[in-house]
Short mmCIF file of C-alpha atoms and ligand atoms in Angstrom, two decimals:
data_model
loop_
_atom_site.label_atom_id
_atom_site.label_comp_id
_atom_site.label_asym_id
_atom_site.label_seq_id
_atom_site.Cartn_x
_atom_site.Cartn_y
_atom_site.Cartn_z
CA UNK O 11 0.00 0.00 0.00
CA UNK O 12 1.55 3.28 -0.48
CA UNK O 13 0.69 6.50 1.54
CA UNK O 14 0.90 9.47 0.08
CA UNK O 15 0.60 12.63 1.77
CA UNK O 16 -2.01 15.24 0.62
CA UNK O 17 0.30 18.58 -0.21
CA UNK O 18 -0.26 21.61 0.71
CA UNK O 19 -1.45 22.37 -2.87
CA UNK O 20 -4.13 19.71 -2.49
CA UNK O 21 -5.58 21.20 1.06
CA UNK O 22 -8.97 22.63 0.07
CA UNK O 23 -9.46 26.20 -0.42
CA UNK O 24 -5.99 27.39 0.20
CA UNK O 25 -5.16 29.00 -2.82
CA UNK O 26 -1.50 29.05 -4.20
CA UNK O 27 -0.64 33.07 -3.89
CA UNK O 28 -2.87 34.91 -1.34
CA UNK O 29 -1.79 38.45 -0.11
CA UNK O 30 -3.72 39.93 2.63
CA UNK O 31 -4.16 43.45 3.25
CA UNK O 32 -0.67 44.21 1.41
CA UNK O 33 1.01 47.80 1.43
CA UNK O 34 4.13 48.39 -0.19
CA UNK O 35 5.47 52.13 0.72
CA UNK O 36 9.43 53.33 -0.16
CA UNK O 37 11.21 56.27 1.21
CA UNK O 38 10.79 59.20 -1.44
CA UNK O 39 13.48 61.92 -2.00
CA UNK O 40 11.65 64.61 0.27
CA UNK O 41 12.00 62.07 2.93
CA UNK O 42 8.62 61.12 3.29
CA UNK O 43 7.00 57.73 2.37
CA UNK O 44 5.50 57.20 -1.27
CA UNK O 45 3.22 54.62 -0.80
CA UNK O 46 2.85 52.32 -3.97
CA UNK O 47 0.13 49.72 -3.36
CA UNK O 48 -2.16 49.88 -0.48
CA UNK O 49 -3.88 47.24 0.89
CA UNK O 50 -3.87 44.58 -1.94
CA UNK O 51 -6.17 41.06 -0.88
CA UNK O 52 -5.72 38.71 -3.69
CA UNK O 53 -6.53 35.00 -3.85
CA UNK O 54 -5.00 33.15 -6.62
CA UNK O 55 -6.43 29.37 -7.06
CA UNK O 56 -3.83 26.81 -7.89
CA UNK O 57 -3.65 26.45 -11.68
CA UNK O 58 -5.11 29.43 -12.68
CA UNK O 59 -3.64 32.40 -15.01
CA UNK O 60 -4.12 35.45 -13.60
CA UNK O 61 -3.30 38.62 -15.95
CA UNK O 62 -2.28 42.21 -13.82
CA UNK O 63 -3.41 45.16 -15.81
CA UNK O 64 -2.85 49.17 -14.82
CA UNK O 65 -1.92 52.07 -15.46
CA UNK O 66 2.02 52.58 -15.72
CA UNK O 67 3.80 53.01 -12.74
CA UNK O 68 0.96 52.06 -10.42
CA UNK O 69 2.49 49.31 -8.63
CA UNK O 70 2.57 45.66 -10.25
CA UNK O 71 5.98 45.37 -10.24
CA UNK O 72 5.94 45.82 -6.70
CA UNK O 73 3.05 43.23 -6.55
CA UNK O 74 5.16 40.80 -7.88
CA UNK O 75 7.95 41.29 -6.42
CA UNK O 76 6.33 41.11 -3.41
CA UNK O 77 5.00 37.62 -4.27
CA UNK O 78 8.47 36.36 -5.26
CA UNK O 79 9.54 37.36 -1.95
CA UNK O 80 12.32 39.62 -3.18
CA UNK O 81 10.40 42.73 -1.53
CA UNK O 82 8.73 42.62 1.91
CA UNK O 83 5.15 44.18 2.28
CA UNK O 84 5.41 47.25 4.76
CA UNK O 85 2.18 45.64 6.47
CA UNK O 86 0.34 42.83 5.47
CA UNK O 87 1.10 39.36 4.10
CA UNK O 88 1.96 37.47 1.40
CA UNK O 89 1.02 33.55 1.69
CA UNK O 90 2.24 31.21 -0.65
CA UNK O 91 -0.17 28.03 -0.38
CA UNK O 92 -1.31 28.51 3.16
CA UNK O 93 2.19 29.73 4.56
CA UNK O 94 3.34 33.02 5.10
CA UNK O 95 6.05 33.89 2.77
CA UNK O 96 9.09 34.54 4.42
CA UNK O 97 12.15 35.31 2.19
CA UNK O 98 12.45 34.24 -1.36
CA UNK O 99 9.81 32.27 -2.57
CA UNK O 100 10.85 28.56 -3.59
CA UNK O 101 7.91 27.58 -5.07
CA UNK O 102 8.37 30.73 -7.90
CA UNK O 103 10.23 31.05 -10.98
CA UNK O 104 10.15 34.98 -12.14
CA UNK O 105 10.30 36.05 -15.86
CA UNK O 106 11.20 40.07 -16.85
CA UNK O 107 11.51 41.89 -20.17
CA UNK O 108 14.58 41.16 -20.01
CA UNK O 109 15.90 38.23 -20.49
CA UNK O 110 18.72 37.12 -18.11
CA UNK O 111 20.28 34.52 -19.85
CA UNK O 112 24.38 34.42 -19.10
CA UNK O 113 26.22 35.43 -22.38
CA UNK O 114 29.33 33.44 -21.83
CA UNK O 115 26.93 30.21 -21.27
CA UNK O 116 25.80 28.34 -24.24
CA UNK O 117 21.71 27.35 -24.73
CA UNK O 118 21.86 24.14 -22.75
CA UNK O 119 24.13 25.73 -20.32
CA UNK O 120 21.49 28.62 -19.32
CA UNK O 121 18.93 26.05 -19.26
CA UNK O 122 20.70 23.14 -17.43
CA UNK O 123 21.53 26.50 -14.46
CA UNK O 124 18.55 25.95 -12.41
CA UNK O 125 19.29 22.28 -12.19
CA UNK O 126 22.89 22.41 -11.73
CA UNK O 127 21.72 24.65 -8.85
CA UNK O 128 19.49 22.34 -7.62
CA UNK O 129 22.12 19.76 -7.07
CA UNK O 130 21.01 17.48 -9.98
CA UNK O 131 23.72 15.96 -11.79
CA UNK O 132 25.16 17.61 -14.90
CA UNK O 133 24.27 14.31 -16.83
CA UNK O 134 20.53 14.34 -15.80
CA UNK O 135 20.25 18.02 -16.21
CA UNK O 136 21.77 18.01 -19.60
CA UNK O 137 18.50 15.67 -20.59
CA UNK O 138 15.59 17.47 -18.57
CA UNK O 139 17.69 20.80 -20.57
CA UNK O 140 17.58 19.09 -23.62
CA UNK O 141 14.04 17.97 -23.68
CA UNK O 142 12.58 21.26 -22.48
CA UNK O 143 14.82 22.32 -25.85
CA UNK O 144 13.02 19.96 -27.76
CA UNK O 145 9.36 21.20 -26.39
CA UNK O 146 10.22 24.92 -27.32
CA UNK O 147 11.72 23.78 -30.63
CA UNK O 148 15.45 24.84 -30.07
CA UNK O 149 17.71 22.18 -29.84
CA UNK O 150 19.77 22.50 -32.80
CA UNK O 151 20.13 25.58 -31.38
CA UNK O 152 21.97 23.89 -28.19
CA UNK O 153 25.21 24.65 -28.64
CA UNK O 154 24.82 28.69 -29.45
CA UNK O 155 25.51 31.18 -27.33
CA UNK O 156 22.86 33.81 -26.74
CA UNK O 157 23.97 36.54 -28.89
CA UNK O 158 23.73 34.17 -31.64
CA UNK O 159 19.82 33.81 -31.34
CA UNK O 160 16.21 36.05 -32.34
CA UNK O 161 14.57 38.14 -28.94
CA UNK O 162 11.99 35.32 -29.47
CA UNK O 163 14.26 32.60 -29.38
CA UNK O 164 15.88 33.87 -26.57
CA UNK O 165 12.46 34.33 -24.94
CA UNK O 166 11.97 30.71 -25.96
CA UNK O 167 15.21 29.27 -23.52
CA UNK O 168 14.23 31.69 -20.94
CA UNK O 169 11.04 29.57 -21.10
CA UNK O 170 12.17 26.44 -21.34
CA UNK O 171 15.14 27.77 -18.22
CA UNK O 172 12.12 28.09 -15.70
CA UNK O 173 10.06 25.49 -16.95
CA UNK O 174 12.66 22.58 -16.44
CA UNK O 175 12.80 23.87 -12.89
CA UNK O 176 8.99 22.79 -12.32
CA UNK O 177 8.05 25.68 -10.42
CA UNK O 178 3.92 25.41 -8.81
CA UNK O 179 4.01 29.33 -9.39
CA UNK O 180 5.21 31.12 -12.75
CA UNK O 181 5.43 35.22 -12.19
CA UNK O 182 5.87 36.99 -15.46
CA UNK O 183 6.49 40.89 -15.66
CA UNK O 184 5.91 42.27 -19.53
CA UNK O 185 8.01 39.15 -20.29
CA UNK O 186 6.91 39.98 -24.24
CA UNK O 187 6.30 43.57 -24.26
CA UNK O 188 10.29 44.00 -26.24
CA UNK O 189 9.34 41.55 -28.67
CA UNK O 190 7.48 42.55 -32.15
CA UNK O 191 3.97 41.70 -32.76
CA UNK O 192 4.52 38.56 -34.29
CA UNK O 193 6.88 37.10 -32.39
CA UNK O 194 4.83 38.35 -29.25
CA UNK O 195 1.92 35.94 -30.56
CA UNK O 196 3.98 33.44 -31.39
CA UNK O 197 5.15 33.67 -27.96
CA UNK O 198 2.11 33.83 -25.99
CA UNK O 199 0.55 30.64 -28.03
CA UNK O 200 3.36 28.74 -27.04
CA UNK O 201 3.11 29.81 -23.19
CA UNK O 202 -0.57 28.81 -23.40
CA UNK O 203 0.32 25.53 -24.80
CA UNK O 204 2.75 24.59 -21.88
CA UNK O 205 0.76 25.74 -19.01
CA UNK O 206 -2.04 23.93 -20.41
CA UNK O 207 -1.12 20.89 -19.41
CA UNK O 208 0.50 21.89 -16.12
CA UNK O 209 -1.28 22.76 -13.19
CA UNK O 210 1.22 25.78 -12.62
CA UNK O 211 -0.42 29.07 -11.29
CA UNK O 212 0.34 32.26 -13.23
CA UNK O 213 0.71 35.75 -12.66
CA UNK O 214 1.34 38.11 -15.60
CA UNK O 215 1.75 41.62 -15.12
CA UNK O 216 1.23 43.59 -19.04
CA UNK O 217 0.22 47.06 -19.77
CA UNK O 218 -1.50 45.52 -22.51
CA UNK O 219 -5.41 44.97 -21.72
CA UNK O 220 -5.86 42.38 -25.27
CA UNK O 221 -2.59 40.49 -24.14
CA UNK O 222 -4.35 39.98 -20.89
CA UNK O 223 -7.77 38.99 -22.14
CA UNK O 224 -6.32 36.38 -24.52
CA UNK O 225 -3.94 34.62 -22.21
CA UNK O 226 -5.80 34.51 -18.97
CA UNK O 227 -8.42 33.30 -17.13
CA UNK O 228 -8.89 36.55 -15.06
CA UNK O 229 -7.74 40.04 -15.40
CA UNK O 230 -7.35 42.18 -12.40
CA UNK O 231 -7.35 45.90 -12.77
CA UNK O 232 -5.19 47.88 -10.44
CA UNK O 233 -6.12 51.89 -10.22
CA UNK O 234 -3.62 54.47 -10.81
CA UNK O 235 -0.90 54.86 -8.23
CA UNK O 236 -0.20 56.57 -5.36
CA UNK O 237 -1.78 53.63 -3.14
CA UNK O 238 -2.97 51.55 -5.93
CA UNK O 239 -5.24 48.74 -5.09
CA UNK O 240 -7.21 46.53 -7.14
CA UNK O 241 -10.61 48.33 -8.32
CA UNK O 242 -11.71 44.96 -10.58
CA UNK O 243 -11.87 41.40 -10.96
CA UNK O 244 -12.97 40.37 -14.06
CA UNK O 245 -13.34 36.85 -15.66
CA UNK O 246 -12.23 35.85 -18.83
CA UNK O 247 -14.74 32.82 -20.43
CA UNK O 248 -13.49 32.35 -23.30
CA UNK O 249 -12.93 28.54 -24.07
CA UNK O 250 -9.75 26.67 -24.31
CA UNK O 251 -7.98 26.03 -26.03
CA UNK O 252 -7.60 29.19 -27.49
CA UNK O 253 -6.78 30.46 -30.96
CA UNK O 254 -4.73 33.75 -30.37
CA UNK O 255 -4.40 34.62 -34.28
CA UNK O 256 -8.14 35.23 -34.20
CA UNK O 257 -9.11 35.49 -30.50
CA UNK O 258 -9.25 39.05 -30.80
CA UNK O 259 -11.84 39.33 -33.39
CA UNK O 260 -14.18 37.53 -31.31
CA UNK O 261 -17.46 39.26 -30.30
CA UNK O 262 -16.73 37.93 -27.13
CA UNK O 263 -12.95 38.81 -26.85
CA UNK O 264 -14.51 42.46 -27.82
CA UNK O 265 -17.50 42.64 -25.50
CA UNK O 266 -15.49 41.55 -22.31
CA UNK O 267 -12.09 43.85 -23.68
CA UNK O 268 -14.76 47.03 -23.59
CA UNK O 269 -15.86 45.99 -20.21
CA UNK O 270 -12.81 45.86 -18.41
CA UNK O 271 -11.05 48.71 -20.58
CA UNK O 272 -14.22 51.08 -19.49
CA UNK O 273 -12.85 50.66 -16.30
CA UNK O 274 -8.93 50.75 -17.00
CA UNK O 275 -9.02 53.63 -18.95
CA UNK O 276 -10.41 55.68 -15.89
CA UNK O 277 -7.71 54.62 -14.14
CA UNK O 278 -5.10 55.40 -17.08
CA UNK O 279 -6.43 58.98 -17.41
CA UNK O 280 -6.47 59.69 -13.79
CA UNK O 281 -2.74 58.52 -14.25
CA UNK O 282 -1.98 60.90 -16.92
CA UNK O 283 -3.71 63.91 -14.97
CA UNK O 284 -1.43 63.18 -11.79
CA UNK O 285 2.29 62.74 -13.66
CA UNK O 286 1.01 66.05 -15.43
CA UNK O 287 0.38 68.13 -12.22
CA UNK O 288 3.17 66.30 -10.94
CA UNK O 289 5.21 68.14 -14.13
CA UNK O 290 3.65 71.34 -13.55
CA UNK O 291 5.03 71.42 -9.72
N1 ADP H 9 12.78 50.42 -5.05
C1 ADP H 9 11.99 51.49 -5.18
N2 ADP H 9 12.29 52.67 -4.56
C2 ADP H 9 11.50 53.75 -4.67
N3 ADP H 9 10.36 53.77 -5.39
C3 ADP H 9 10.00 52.65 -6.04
C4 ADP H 9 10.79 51.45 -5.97
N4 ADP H 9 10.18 50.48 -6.71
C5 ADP H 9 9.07 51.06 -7.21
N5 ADP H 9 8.94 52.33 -6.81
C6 ADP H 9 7.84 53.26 -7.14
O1 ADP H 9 6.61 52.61 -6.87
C7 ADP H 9 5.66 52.84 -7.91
C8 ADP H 9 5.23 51.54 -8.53
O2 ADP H 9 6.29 51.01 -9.30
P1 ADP H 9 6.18 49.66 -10.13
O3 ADP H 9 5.71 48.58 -9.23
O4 ADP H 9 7.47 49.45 -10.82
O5 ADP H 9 5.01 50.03 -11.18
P2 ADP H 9 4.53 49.26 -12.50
O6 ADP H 9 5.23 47.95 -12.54
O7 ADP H 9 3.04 49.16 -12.37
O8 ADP H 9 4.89 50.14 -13.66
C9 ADP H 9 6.35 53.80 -8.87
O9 ADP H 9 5.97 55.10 -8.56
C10 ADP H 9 7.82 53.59 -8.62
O10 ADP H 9 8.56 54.76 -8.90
MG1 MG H 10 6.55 47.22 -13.98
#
């Protein structure tokens, strides 16, 4: 008989990123205290893809950094399947704009990192590397060194670099917003294809309201900063699996992108009026 012992995960109701009342605030240049995001509660479900939308400036970075544990909430918490977060957070892998791959490393190098890390052998992590090369359709591209590749190829091994590590939680800042349009779809079908058949949780921050709506099941709107919090929840029912050449041209895709950008845009042009009195000052 084997036992096997529920994981957190699998507890009920706890969902995989949770914060609780969560206020970021960071010392400003007059010496006082700009506060970024102000009491942010957010439950995440395990599995789900949850797309960040706002105004620029207002704060998601801070959100997710907060989640990754590489920023500490001022007050509140941040719990990571039922457990306060504490430090970094093991159970995340975080992808920027930028990619971060290590020029002097070759493709299988940057992706066998994580591993190699990890302790796993360089003979074991070579294959996991290699097969997550396979699955994003670069390894003849294995022995290259990063310069040598496209923005969306090197997108591609930053992909297949977190992946291999299996993270439960995937945080993604703009991670497309430097590619072209093209590319960027390319891109986002091929995210949608591997998370669809994991059970990993997502959080993607983008400035771009039709990125959102396509990828995710739910799109939160955060207003415009100082003390952003989130002013809408919206979900996105549109089935899967999901054609993202046409997607857009939906009537759906259209009815729910005027919803939520009635709401976004207030929150855009409330931005724009505060940086400009802020530039009259
Ligand atoms: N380390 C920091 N020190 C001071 N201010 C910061 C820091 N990080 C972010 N901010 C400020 O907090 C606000 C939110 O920033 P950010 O989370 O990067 O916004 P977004 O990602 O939505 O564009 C901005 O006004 C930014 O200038
Ligand atoms: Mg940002």
């Amino acid at each position: 008989m084997t036992v096997t012992t529920p994981s957190a995960a699998a507890r009920e109701g706890v969902p995989a990123i949770r914060l609780r009342g969560a206020t970021r605030t960071f010392a400003a240049a007059s010496g006082s205290r700009y506060t970024a995001v102000q009491d942010v509660t957010l439950d995440i479900d395990e599995g789900r893809f949850v797309a960040v939308v706002g105004p620029s400036g207002c704060g998601k970075s801070t959100i997710l950094n907060m989640v990754a544990g590489l920023m500490e909430p001022t007050s509140g918490t941040v719990e990571i399947y039922g457990e306060r977060l504490q430090g970094i957070n093991p159970r995340a892998g975080y992808i920027f704009q930028q990619d971060a791959l290590l020029p002097w490393k070759t493709v299988i190098e940057n992706v066998m990192l994580g591993l190699i890390l990890r302790g796993v052998p360089r003979k074991e992590a070579r294959a996991q590397g290699m097969a997550w090369l396979e699955r994003v359709g670069l390894a003849p591209f294995a022995d290259r060194f990063p310069y040598q590749l496209s923005g969306g190829m090197r997108k591609r091994v930053t992909i297949a670099q977190h992946w291999v590590t299996d993270p439960d939680i995937l945080l993604m800042d703009e991670p497309f917003s430097a590619l072209d349009v093209q590319t960027r779809q390319m891109m986002e079908a091929e995210l949608l294809a591997i998370w669809s058949g994991s059970r990993k949780t997502v959080m993607f921050v983008t400035h771009d309201l039709e990125e959102a709506i396509a990828l995710a099941d739910e799109v939160v709107v955060m207003s415009a900063g100082p003390a952003s919090r989130v002013v809408g929840r919206y979900t996105v029912d549109l089935p899967r699996p999901r054609n993202l050449m046409d997607i857009r041209m939906e009537p759906h895709f259209m009815e729910l992108y005027g919803e939520i950008w009635s709401r976004l845009r207030e929150e855009v042009l409330k931005s724009h009026e505060r940086s400009r009195a802020l530039g009259r000052q």
